[in-house]
Tab-separated table of C-alpha atoms (C1' of nucleotides) in Angstrom:
chain	number	residue	atom	x	y	z
Q	9	MET	CA	279.845	41.349	56.690
Q	10	PRO	CA	277.807	38.377	55.630
Q	11	GLU	CA	274.216	39.608	55.672
Q	12	LEU	CA	271.059	37.570	55.127
Q	13	PRO	CA	271.785	36.569	51.483
Q	14	GLU	CA	275.355	35.490	52.216
Q	15	VAL	CA	274.354	33.449	55.278
Q	16	GLU	CA	271.537	31.864	53.266
Q	17	VAL	CA	273.987	30.840	50.536
Q	18	ILE	CA	276.326	29.353	53.170
Q	19	ARG	CA	273.345	27.433	54.575
Q	20	GLN	CA	272.537	26.021	51.143
Q	21	PHE	CA	276.141	24.957	50.530
Q	22	LEU	CA	276.427	23.243	53.915
Q	23	ASN	CA	273.134	21.482	53.321
Q	24	ASN	CA	274.793	19.854	50.306
Q	25	GLN	CA	278.164	19.263	51.953
Q	26	ILE	CA	277.717	18.144	55.572
Q	27	LEU	CA	274.060	17.164	56.107
Q	28	HIS	CA	273.835	13.862	58.054
Q	29	LYS	CA	277.563	13.814	58.749
Q	30	THR	CA	278.802	13.075	62.268
Q	31	ILE	CA	281.141	15.440	64.120
Q	32	ILE	CA	283.974	13.420	65.648
Q	33	ASP	CA	286.187	16.219	66.930
Q	34	VAL	CA	286.296	19.965	67.526
Q	35	ILE	CA	289.562	21.857	67.733
Q	36	VAL	CA	289.249	25.339	69.219
Q	37	HIS	CA	292.222	27.512	68.253
Q	38	ASN	CA	290.725	30.687	69.729
Q	39	PRO	CA	288.674	30.090	72.908
Q	40	LYS	CA	286.692	33.328	72.495
Q	41	SER	CA	285.318	32.099	69.163
Q	42	PHE	CA	283.578	29.079	70.745
Q	43	GLN	CA	281.138	29.610	73.594
Q	44	GLY	CA	279.760	26.603	75.414
Q	45	ASP	CA	281.048	23.100	75.976
Q	46	PRO	CA	282.697	21.634	72.846
Q	47	SER	CA	282.179	18.109	74.174
Q	48	LEU	CA	278.405	18.637	73.805
Q	49	ILE	CA	278.679	18.343	70.035
Q	50	LYS	CA	281.094	15.416	69.680
Q	51	HIS	CA	279.704	12.244	68.084
Q	52	GLN	CA	276.558	14.104	67.049
Q	53	LYS	CA	275.008	14.028	63.609
Q	54	VAL	CA	274.099	17.212	61.700
Q	55	GLU	CA	270.347	16.803	61.211
Q	56	SER	CA	269.228	20.126	59.728
Q	57	PHE	CA	270.096	23.760	59.107
Q	58	SER	CA	268.211	26.965	59.643
Q	59	ARG	CA	268.872	30.649	59.474
Q	60	HIS	CA	267.398	33.603	61.325
Q	61	GLY	CA	268.612	36.924	59.984
Q	62	LYS	CA	272.383	36.778	59.868
Q	63	GLN	CA	272.594	33.806	62.241
Q	64	LEU	CA	273.081	30.237	61.048
Q	65	SER	CA	272.002	27.189	63.055
Q	66	LEU	CA	273.177	23.594	62.749
Q	67	HIS	CA	270.778	21.317	64.592
Q	68	LEU	CA	272.444	18.209	65.979
Q	69	SER	CA	271.052	14.764	66.839
Q	70	ASN	CA	271.165	15.426	70.624
Q	71	ASN	CA	269.031	18.591	70.181
Q	72	ILE	CA	272.024	20.849	70.700
Q	73	THR	CA	272.223	23.711	68.186
Q	74	LEU	CA	275.461	25.141	66.902
Q	75	LEU	CA	274.691	28.813	66.352
Q	76	PHE	CA	277.039	30.864	64.145
Q	77	HIS	CA	277.402	34.611	63.703
Q	78	PHE	CA	279.997	35.652	61.127
Q	79	LYS	CA	280.071	39.358	61.988
Q	80	MET	CA	282.450	41.044	59.498
Q	81	THR	CA	285.038	38.484	58.504
Q	82	GLY	CA	283.739	35.044	59.469
Q	83	GLN	CA	283.957	32.229	56.930
Q	84	LEU	CA	283.005	28.570	56.838
Q	85	VAL	CA	285.115	26.439	54.531
Q	86	CYS	CA	284.375	22.768	53.988
Q	87	VAL	CA	287.169	20.529	52.712
Q	88	HIS	CA	286.615	16.917	51.735
Q	89	ARG	CA	289.369	14.432	52.166
Q	90	LYS	CA	290.617	13.370	48.769
Q	91	LYS	CA	292.913	10.417	48.784
Q	92	THR	CA	295.613	10.593	46.139
Q	93	ILE	CA	298.593	8.454	45.248
Q	94	LEU	CA	300.547	10.571	47.754
Q	95	GLY	CA	298.102	9.908	50.598
Q	96	HIS	CA	296.030	12.719	52.040
Q	97	PRO	CA	297.306	16.095	50.833
Q	98	THR	CA	297.086	19.212	53.007
Q	99	PRO	CA	293.679	20.899	52.660
Q	100	THR	CA	293.833	24.236	50.888
Q	101	LEU	CA	291.850	27.418	50.365
Q	102	ASN	CA	292.795	29.323	47.209
Q	103	ASN	CA	296.077	27.385	47.129
Q	104	GLN	CA	296.963	28.332	50.724
Q	105	PRO	CA	297.069	25.548	53.303
Q	106	LEU	CA	294.321	25.081	55.923
Q	107	PRO	CA	294.107	25.689	58.788
Q	108	ASN	CA	295.424	29.196	58.092
Q	109	LYS	CA	296.250	32.238	60.242
Q	110	SER	CA	292.549	33.128	60.572
Q	111	THR	CA	291.284	29.643	61.449
Q	112	ARG	CA	289.605	29.763	64.867
Q	113	ILE	CA	287.843	26.379	65.000
Q	114	ASN	CA	287.974	23.074	63.046
Q	115	PHE	CA	285.079	20.644	63.039
Q	116	LYS	CA	286.138	17.165	61.947
Q	117	PHE	CA	283.627	14.724	60.524
Q	118	SER	CA	283.627	10.935	60.503
Q	119	ASP	CA	284.017	10.769	56.718
Q	120	GLY	CA	287.336	12.640	56.931
Q	121	SER	CA	286.045	16.036	55.846
Q	122	THR	CA	286.700	19.172	57.904
Q	123	LEU	CA	284.746	22.390	58.377
Q	124	TYR	CA	286.967	25.397	59.133
Q	125	PHE	CA	285.603	28.462	60.902
Q	126	ASN	CA	287.922	31.296	59.847
Q	127	ASP	CA	287.562	34.821	61.199
Q	128	GLN	CA	290.298	37.364	60.693
Q	129	ARG	CA	288.984	39.916	63.204
Q	130	LYS	CA	287.683	37.430	65.821
Q	131	PHE	CA	284.321	39.219	66.169
Q	132	GLY	CA	282.360	36.208	64.971
Q	133	TRP	CA	281.366	33.349	67.249
Q	134	VAL	CA	279.907	29.887	67.546
Q	135	LYS	CA	277.711	28.861	70.460
Q	136	ALA	CA	276.646	25.353	71.482
Q	137	LEU	CA	273.128	25.872	72.845
Q	138	THR	CA	270.340	23.771	74.351
Q	139	PRO	CA	266.844	24.351	72.876
Q	140	ALA	CA	265.951	26.586	75.833
Q	141	ASP	CA	269.161	28.604	75.496
Q	142	LEU	CA	268.589	29.004	71.757
Q	143	LEU	CA	265.075	30.329	72.316
Q	144	GLU	CA	266.308	32.697	74.996
Q	145	TYR	CA	269.146	33.822	72.784
Q	146	GLN	CA	267.044	34.520	69.691
Q	147	LYS	CA	264.037	36.120	71.349
Q	148	THR	CA	265.425	39.607	70.819
Q	149	LEU	CA	265.701	39.055	67.055
Q	150	GLY	CA	262.914	40.462	64.918
Q	151	LYS	CA	261.176	38.586	62.111
Q	152	ASP	CA	263.398	37.197	59.401
Q	153	LEU	CA	263.025	39.002	56.067
Q	154	LEU	CA	262.195	35.785	54.227
Q	155	ASP	CA	259.724	34.520	56.836
Q	156	PRO	CA	256.146	34.455	55.478
Q	157	SER	CA	255.026	36.411	58.547
Q	158	PHE	CA	257.269	39.320	57.505
Q	159	THR	CA	254.455	41.067	55.645
Q	160	PRO	CA	254.143	44.596	54.224
Q	161	ASN	CA	251.800	45.419	57.107
Q	162	TYR	CA	254.227	44.193	59.740
Q	163	PHE	CA	256.994	46.172	58.041
Q	164	LYS	CA	254.938	49.370	57.957
Q	165	LYS	CA	253.861	48.944	61.575
Q	166	GLN	CA	257.499	48.759	62.652
Q	167	LEU	CA	258.366	51.883	60.648
Q	168	GLN	CA	255.456	53.807	62.189
Q	169	LYS	CA	256.830	53.135	65.669
Q	170	SER	CA	260.053	55.054	65.117
Q	171	SER	CA	261.080	58.575	64.291
Q	172	ARG	CA	264.701	57.517	63.836
Q	173	SER	CA	266.213	57.620	60.377
Q	174	ILE	CA	264.979	54.879	58.044
Q	175	LYS	CA	268.557	53.693	57.525
Q	176	LEU	CA	269.018	53.034	61.268
Q	177	VAL	CA	265.628	51.356	61.562
Q	178	LEU	CA	266.415	49.003	58.653
Q	179	LEU	CA	269.615	47.927	60.410
Q	180	ASP	CA	267.819	47.349	63.735
Q	181	GLN	CA	267.878	43.554	64.088
Q	182	THR	CA	265.242	43.619	66.839
Q	183	LYS	CA	262.668	44.934	64.339
Q	184	PHE	CA	263.504	42.667	61.401
Q	185	ALA	CA	266.494	40.417	61.112
Q	186	GLY	CA	268.895	40.144	58.212
Q	187	ILE	CA	269.345	43.606	56.717
Q	188	GLY	CA	272.916	44.918	56.759
Q	189	ASN	CA	274.658	47.927	55.301
Q	190	ILE	CA	274.857	46.682	51.691
Q	191	TYR	CA	271.183	45.910	51.191
Q	192	ALA	CA	269.915	48.832	53.298
Q	193	ASN	CA	271.819	51.294	51.087
Q	194	ASP	CA	270.808	49.721	47.795
Q	195	ALA	CA	267.136	49.201	48.725
Q	196	LEU	CA	266.842	52.859	49.796
Q	197	PHE	CA	268.360	53.907	46.468
Q	198	LEU	CA	265.973	51.730	44.446
Q	199	SER	CA	263.060	53.168	46.433
Q	200	GLY	CA	264.201	56.799	46.021
Q	201	ILE	CA	264.398	57.345	49.793
Q	202	HIS	CA	267.061	59.493	51.431
Q	203	PRO	CA	268.691	57.460	54.238
Q	204	GLN	CA	268.109	60.239	56.799
Q	205	THR	CA	264.338	60.301	56.259
Q	206	SER	CA	262.412	59.585	59.489
Q	207	ALA	CA	260.992	56.068	59.364
Q	208	ASN	CA	257.531	57.191	60.467
Q	209	SER	CA	257.337	59.908	57.829
Q	210	LEU	CA	257.300	57.453	54.892
Q	211	THR	CA	253.941	57.227	53.188
Q	212	SER	CA	252.273	53.830	52.988
Q	213	LYS	CA	252.945	53.740	49.263
Q	214	VAL	CA	256.663	54.480	49.639
Q	215	ALA	CA	257.003	51.991	52.515
Q	216	THR	CA	255.426	49.286	50.354
Q	217	LYS	CA	257.881	50.104	47.597
Q	218	LEU	CA	260.792	49.814	50.038
Q	219	TYR	CA	259.449	46.485	51.317
Q	220	ARG	CA	259.298	45.125	47.780
Q	221	HIS	CA	262.836	46.298	46.924
Q	222	LEU	CA	264.232	44.816	50.146
Q	223	LEU	CA	262.828	41.401	49.289
Q	224	ASP	CA	263.723	41.650	45.592
Q	225	ILE	CA	267.310	42.647	46.298
Q	226	THR	CA	267.663	39.897	48.909
Q	227	ARG	CA	266.476	37.224	46.479
Q	228	GLU	CA	268.583	38.700	43.686
Q	229	SER	CA	271.720	38.542	45.834
Q	230	ILE	CA	271.022	34.946	46.878
Q	231	SER	CA	270.752	34.027	43.194
Q	232	HIS	CA	274.151	35.712	42.658
Q	233	GLY	CA	275.669	33.685	45.502
Q	234	GLY	CA	275.909	36.760	47.766
Q	235	SER	CA	278.397	39.627	47.750
Q	236	THR	CA	282.151	39.215	47.996
Q	237	ALA	CA	282.906	42.943	48.407
Q	238	LYS	CA	286.142	44.902	48.690
Q	239	ASP	CA	286.562	44.635	52.433
Q	240	ASN	CA	284.679	41.525	53.369
Q	241	LYS	CA	286.032	38.043	53.576
Q	242	TYR	CA	282.868	36.347	52.372
Q	243	ILE	CA	283.379	33.176	50.385
Q	244	HIS	CA	281.307	30.080	49.759
Q	245	PRO	CA	282.139	26.961	51.794
Q	246	ASP	CA	283.811	25.485	48.694
Q	247	GLY	CA	286.131	28.516	48.404
Q	248	SER	CA	284.345	30.163	45.458
Q	249	PHE	CA	283.127	33.777	45.412
Q	250	GLY	CA	279.747	35.448	45.238
Q	251	SER	CA	279.061	37.880	42.380
Q	252	HIS	CA	276.418	40.268	43.687
Q	253	GLN	CA	279.138	42.905	44.254
Q	254	TYR	CA	278.988	43.493	40.493
Q	255	HIS	CA	275.347	44.503	40.936
Q	256	PHE	CA	275.703	47.088	43.729
Q	257	ARG	CA	273.696	50.259	43.014
Q	258	VAL	CA	275.272	52.735	45.442
Q	259	TYR	CA	277.033	50.679	48.111
Q	260	GLN	CA	280.781	51.486	48.153
Q	261	LYS	CA	280.319	53.699	45.082
Q	262	GLU	CA	281.217	57.086	46.578
Q	263	GLY	CA	282.279	59.467	43.797
Q	264	GLU	CA	280.889	57.284	41.007
Q	265	PRO	CA	277.988	58.422	38.799
Q	266	CYS	CA	274.449	57.393	39.763
Q	267	LEU	CA	273.112	54.626	37.511
Q	268	GLN	CA	269.897	56.599	36.932
Q	269	CYS	CA	270.990	60.243	36.650
Q	270	SER	CA	274.827	60.312	36.697
Q	271	THR	CA	274.935	62.550	39.778
Q	272	CYS	CA	277.938	61.835	41.976
Q	273	ILE	CA	277.172	59.219	44.688
Q	274	GLU	CA	277.800	60.670	48.140
Q	275	ARG	CA	278.820	59.084	51.420
Q	276	ILE	CA	277.671	60.263	54.842
Q	277	LYS	CA	277.786	58.713	58.315
Q	278	ILE	CA	274.556	57.656	59.992
Q	279	GLY	CA	274.929	56.051	63.406
Q	280	GLY	CA	278.654	55.916	62.766
Q	281	ARG	CA	278.207	53.768	59.655
Q	282	SER	CA	278.789	54.690	56.029
Q	283	SER	CA	275.706	55.462	54.001
Q	284	PHE	CA	275.907	55.812	50.234
Q	285	PHE	CA	273.202	57.578	48.267
Q	286	CYS	CA	272.408	59.657	45.204
Q	287	PRO	CA	271.561	63.207	46.384
Q	288	SER	CA	269.385	63.719	43.315
Q	289	CYS	CA	267.376	60.457	43.232
Q	290	GLN	CA	267.044	60.193	47.036
Q	291	ARG	CA	265.645	63.438	48.380
Q	292	LEU	CA	265.012	64.261	52.030
Q	293	ILE	CA	261.307	64.843	52.668
Z	28	DC	C1'	303.062	56.349	63.893
Z	29	DT	C1'	297.727	57.494	63.522
Z	30	DT	C1'	293.184	56.908	61.655
Z	31	DC	C1'	289.562	54.393	59.725
Z	32	DT	C1'	286.594	50.336	58.866
Z	33	DT	C1'	282.949	46.681	60.138
Z	34	DG	C1'	278.105	44.475	63.479
Z	35	DT	C1'	276.715	44.258	67.812
Z	36	DT	C1'	276.396	45.262	72.676
Z	37	DA	C1'	276.878	48.205	76.495
Z	38	DC	C1'	276.930	52.352	78.376
Z	39	DT	C1'	276.337	57.531	78.911
Z	40	DG	C1'	273.830	61.757	78.937
Z	41	DA	C1'	270.028	64.393	76.929
H	1	DA	C1'	260.678	55.726	77.662
H	2	DT	C1'	263.501	56.952	73.550
H	3	DC	C1'	267.214	58.554	71.304
H	4	DA	C1'	272.050	59.995	69.690
H	5	DG	C1'	276.600	59.295	70.524
H	6	DT	C1'	280.503	56.559	71.667
H	7	DA	C1'	283.650	52.874	73.487
H	8	DA	C1'	284.757	48.235	73.096
H	9	DC	C1'	285.901	44.220	70.545
H	10	DA	C1'	290.297	42.851	66.669
H	11	DA	C1'	293.033	43.078	62.794
H	12	DG	C1'	294.617	45.136	58.819
H	13	DA	C1'	294.743	48.783	55.270
H	14	DA	C1'	296.023	53.371	54.126
DNA sequence: CTTCTTGTTACTGA
DNA sequence: ATCAGTAACAAGAA
């Protein structure tokens, strides 16, 4: 469930915690979670981080990239070795020992710290990719929401190309990368757009409004450290929680009063996924 | 026990 | 070509 803001916050944490550290060992507990040759990344230094949509990249000194996708329940937890009078105590996450039941991979660093990739449902993955493989792999991803080339005009052009519902188009990672269910629902609410509206029927003015809300809400969530919602397992790499869930407008608020008009928030399925909206503020054109 | 939930890919049939 | 619908993946909650 980590979407763009959550992955961006993870990127920022890791940039403070493991930049320039050297990986000395990789322990793969669940083979399906790690694709590629683990030996490719041993004894390599973490040189930089980047993010494209919901995917996080760690660029290593031998030009190999470790590409992460967290899907619904993936976590990265970084634990620093702290020597005490008793030696090296067991690493913990919220007072539970690590690795835990959901730990799929450990990355050990030369300074004694460990990065745990936890993923309850095993949908997430890590890939060790060469530059050519990375390019090949990411070529189907659309422009990242925070990329300067993701302009209002580009956004509107993409919407014009599709008669599908705006909700489905927002979630289409080949058009623009990073929008997930949380931010699609809330941006449509803030823009007064019913999620079943055809993408190509939005007026230029309304599309511009939606563009602005998408970016605003993304930046707002990043400043709140992302969303640790009811069902997701999102946490920061130091074990702390995000707080944007306290700022949801309609997401996961079925049956609650609309913030603007007190009408009951409804939930419908679009493309098999839950969509939350206010039937009064978001009218179908 | 069954049903539902999630993001993404793969597949089907219209 | 373009789309809607659905199964698959996996684990846990209700």
